[in-house]
mmCIF file of C-alpha atoms in Angstrom:
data_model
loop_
_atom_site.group_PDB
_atom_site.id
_atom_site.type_symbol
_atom_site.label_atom_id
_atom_site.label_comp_id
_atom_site.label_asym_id
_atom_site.label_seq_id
_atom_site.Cartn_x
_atom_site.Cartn_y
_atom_site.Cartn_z
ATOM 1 C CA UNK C 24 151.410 105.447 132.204
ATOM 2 C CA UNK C 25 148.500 106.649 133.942
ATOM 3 C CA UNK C 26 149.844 106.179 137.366
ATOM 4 C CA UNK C 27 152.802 108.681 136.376
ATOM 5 C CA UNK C 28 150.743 111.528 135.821
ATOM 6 C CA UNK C 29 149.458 111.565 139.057
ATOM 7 C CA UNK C 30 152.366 111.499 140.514
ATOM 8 C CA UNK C 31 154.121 114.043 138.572
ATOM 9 C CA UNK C 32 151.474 116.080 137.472
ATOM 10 C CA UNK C 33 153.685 118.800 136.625
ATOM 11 C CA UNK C 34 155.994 116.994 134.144
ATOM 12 C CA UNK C 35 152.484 115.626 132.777
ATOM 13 C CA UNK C 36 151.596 119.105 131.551
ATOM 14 C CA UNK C 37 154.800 120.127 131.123
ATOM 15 C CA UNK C 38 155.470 117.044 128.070
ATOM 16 C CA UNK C 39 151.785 118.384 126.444
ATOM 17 C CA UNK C 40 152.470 122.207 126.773
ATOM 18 C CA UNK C 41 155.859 121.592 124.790
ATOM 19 C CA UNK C 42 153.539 120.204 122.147
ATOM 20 C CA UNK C 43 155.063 116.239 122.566
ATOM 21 C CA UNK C 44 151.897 113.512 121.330
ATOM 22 C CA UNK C 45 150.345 112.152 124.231
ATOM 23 C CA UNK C 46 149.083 108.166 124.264
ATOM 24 C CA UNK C 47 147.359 106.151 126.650
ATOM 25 C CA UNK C 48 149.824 103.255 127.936
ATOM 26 C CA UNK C 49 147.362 101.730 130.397
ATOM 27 C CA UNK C 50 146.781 103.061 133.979
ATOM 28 C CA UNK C 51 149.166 100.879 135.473
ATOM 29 C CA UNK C 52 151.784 99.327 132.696
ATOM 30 C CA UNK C 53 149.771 95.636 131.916
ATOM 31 C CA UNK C 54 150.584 92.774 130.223
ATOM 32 C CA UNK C 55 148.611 92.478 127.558
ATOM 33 C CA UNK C 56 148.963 88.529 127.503
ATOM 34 C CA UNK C 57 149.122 88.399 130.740
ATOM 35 C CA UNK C 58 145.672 90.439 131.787
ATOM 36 C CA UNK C 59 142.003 89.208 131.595
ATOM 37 C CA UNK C 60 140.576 91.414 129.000
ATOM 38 C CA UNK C 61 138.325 93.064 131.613
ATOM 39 C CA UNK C 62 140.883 94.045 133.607
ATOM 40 C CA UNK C 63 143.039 95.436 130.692
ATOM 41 C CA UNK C 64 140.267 97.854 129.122
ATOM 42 C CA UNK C 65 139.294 99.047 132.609
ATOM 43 C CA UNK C 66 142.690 100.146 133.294
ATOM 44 C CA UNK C 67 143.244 101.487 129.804
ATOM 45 C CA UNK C 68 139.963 103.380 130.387
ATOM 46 C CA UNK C 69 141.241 104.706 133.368
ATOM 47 C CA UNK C 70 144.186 106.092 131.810
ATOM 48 C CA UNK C 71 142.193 107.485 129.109
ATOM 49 C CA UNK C 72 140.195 109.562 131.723
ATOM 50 C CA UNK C 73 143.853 111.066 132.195
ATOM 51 C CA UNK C 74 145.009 111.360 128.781
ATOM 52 C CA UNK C 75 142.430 112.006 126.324
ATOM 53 C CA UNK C 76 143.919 110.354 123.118
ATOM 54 C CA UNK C 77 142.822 108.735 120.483
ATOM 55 C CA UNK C 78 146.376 106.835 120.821
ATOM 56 C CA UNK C 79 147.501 103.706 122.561
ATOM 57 C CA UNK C 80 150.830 101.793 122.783
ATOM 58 C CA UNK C 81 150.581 98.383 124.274
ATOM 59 C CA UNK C 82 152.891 98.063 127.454
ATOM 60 C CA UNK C 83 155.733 95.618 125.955
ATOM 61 C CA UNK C 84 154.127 95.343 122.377
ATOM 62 C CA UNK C 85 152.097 92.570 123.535
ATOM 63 C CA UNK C 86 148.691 92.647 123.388
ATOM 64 C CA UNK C 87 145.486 90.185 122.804
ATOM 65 C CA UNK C 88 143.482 90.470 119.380
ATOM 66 C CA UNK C 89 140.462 90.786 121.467
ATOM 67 C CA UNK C 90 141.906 93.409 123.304
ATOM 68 C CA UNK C 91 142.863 95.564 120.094
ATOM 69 C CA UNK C 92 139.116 94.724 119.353
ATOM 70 C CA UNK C 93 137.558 96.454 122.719
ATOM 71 C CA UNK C 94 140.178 99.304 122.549
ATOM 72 C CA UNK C 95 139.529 100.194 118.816
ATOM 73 C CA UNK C 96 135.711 99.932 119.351
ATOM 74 C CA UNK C 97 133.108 102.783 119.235
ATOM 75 C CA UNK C 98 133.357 102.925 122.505
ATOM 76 C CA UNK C 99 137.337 103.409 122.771
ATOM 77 C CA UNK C 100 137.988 103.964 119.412
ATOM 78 C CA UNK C 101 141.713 104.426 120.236
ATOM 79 C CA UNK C 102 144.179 103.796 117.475
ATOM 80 C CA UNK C 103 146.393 101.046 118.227
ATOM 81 C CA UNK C 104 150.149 102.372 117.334
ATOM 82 C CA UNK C 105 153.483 99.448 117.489
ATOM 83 C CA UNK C 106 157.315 100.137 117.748
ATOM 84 C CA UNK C 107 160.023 98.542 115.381
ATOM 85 C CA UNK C 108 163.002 99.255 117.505
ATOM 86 C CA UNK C 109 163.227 98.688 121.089
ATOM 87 C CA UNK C 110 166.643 100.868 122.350
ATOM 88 C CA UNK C 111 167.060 98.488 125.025
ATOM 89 C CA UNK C 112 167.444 101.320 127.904
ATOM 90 C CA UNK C 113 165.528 99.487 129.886
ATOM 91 C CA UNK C 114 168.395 96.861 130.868
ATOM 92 C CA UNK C 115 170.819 97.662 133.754
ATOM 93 C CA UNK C 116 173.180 95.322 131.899
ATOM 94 C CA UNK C 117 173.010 97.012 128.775
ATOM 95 C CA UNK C 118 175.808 100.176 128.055
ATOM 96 C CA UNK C 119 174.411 103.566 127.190
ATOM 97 C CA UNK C 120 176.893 102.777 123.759
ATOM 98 C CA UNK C 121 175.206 99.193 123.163
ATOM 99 C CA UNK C 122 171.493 100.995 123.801
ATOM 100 C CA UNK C 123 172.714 103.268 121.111
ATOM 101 C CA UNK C 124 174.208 100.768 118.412
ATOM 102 C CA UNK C 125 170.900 98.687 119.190
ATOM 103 C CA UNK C 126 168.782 101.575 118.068
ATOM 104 C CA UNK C 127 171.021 102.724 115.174
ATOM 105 C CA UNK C 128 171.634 98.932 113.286
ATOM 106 C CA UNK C 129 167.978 98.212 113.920
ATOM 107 C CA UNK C 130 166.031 101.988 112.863
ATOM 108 C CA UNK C 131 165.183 102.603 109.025
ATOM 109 C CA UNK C 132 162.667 105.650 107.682
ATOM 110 C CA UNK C 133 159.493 105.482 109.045
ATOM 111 C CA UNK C 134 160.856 103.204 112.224
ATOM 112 C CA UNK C 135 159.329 104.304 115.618
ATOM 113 C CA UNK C 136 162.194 103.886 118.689
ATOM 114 C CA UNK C 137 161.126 103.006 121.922
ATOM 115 C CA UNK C 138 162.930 104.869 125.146
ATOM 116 C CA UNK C 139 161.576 105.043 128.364
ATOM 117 C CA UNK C 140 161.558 108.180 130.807
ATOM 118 C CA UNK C 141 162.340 106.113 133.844
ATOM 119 C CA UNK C 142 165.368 106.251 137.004
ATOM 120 C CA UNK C 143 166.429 102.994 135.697
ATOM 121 C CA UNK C 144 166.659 103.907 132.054
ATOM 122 C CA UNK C 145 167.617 107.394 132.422
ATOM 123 C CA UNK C 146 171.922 106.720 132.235
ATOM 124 C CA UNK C 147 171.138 105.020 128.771
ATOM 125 C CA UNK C 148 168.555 107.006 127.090
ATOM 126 C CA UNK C 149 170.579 110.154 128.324
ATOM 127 C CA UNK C 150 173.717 108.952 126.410
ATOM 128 C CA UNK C 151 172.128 107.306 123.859
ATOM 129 C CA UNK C 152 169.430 109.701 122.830
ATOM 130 C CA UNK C 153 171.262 112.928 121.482
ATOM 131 C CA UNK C 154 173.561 110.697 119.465
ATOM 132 C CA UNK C 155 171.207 108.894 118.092
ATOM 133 C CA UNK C 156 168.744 112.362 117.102
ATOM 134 C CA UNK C 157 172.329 113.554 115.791
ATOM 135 C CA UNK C 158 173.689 110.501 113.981
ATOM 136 C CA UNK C 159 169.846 109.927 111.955
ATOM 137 C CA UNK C 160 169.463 113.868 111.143
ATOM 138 C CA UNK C 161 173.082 113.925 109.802
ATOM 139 C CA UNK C 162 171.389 110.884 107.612
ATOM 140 C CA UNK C 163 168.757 113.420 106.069
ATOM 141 C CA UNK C 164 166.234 112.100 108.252
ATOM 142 C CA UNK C 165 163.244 114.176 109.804
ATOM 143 C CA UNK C 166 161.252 113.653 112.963
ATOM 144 C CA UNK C 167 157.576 113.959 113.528
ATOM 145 C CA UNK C 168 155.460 113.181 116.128
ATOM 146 C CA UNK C 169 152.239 110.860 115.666
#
C-alpha cells in the first residue's frame, strides 16, 4: 500500500533490499467494486510512482473488468496477479491456530497465500506463518517469489 511506504520508508527499502517482489496494491487500499474507475487508476498510479512494478494485487481480490482493462493497458501495463488462499489473519476473532489450519486445508502447489503485515494481523500471521513455511517444506514444497 502506497500510503505505507511513506510512512515507513525504511521497512519499504528494507523488504526490496532483502530481494522480497514488490507490487502495487493501490495508494490507499480501494475497493475495487466499490471505486469509480477514475478514482481507482489514479490511486493505483500513484502507488506506482512509489513502487515501480509491473505487478498489481487488487485490495480484497475484487476488482472491475474495466479496471483490469486500464491497469493492464499500454499505459499501465501492470500484470494483474490473484490469491487462492486467504489465511484469514486479518480477523480479531480468528486464532493464530484457525489462521493456520485455514491456510493449510485450503493451499495446494502453485497456491499463492495471502498474509498481511499489519498491528492487527501481526499475533496471527506471527504464529501462523513459520508453521505453515515448516509444515508445506516438510511436504517437498518450494517457494518462489513472483
Amino acid at each position: 500500500i502506497g500510503d505505507n511506504i511513506l510512512k515507513y520508508p525504511e521497512v519499504f527499502e528494507r523488504v526490496k533490499n532483502d530481494g522480497h517482489t514488490i507490487g502495487n496494491h493501490t495508494f490507499n487500499h480501494l475497493k475495487g467494486w466499490k471505486t469509480d474507475d477514475k478514482t481507482y487508476i489514479q490511486n493505483t498510479i500513484k502507488c506506482q510512482a512509489l513502487t515501480q512494478t509491473n505487478l498489481f494485487r487488487p485490495p480484497y481480490g475484487r476488482i472491475k473488468k474495466s479496471q483490469i482493462a486500464s491497469l493492464k493497458s499500454q499505459i499501465l501495463n501492470l500484470e494483474i496477479v490473484m490469491w487462492d488462499t486467504l489465511s484469514g489473519d486479518f480477523d480479531i476473532n480468528l486464532s493464530p491456530e484457525k489462521c493456520y489450519q485455514n491456510v493449510i486445508k485450503h493451499t495446494r502447489n502453485g497456491s499463492i497465500i495471502v498474509f498481511h503485515d499489519s498491528l492487527k494481523a501481526f499475533d496471527r500471521l506471527e504464529y501462523a506463518l513459520p508453521l505453515v513455511l515448516s509444515y508445506f517444506k516438510d511436504k517437498g514444497f518450494t517457494f518462489s517469489s513472483l
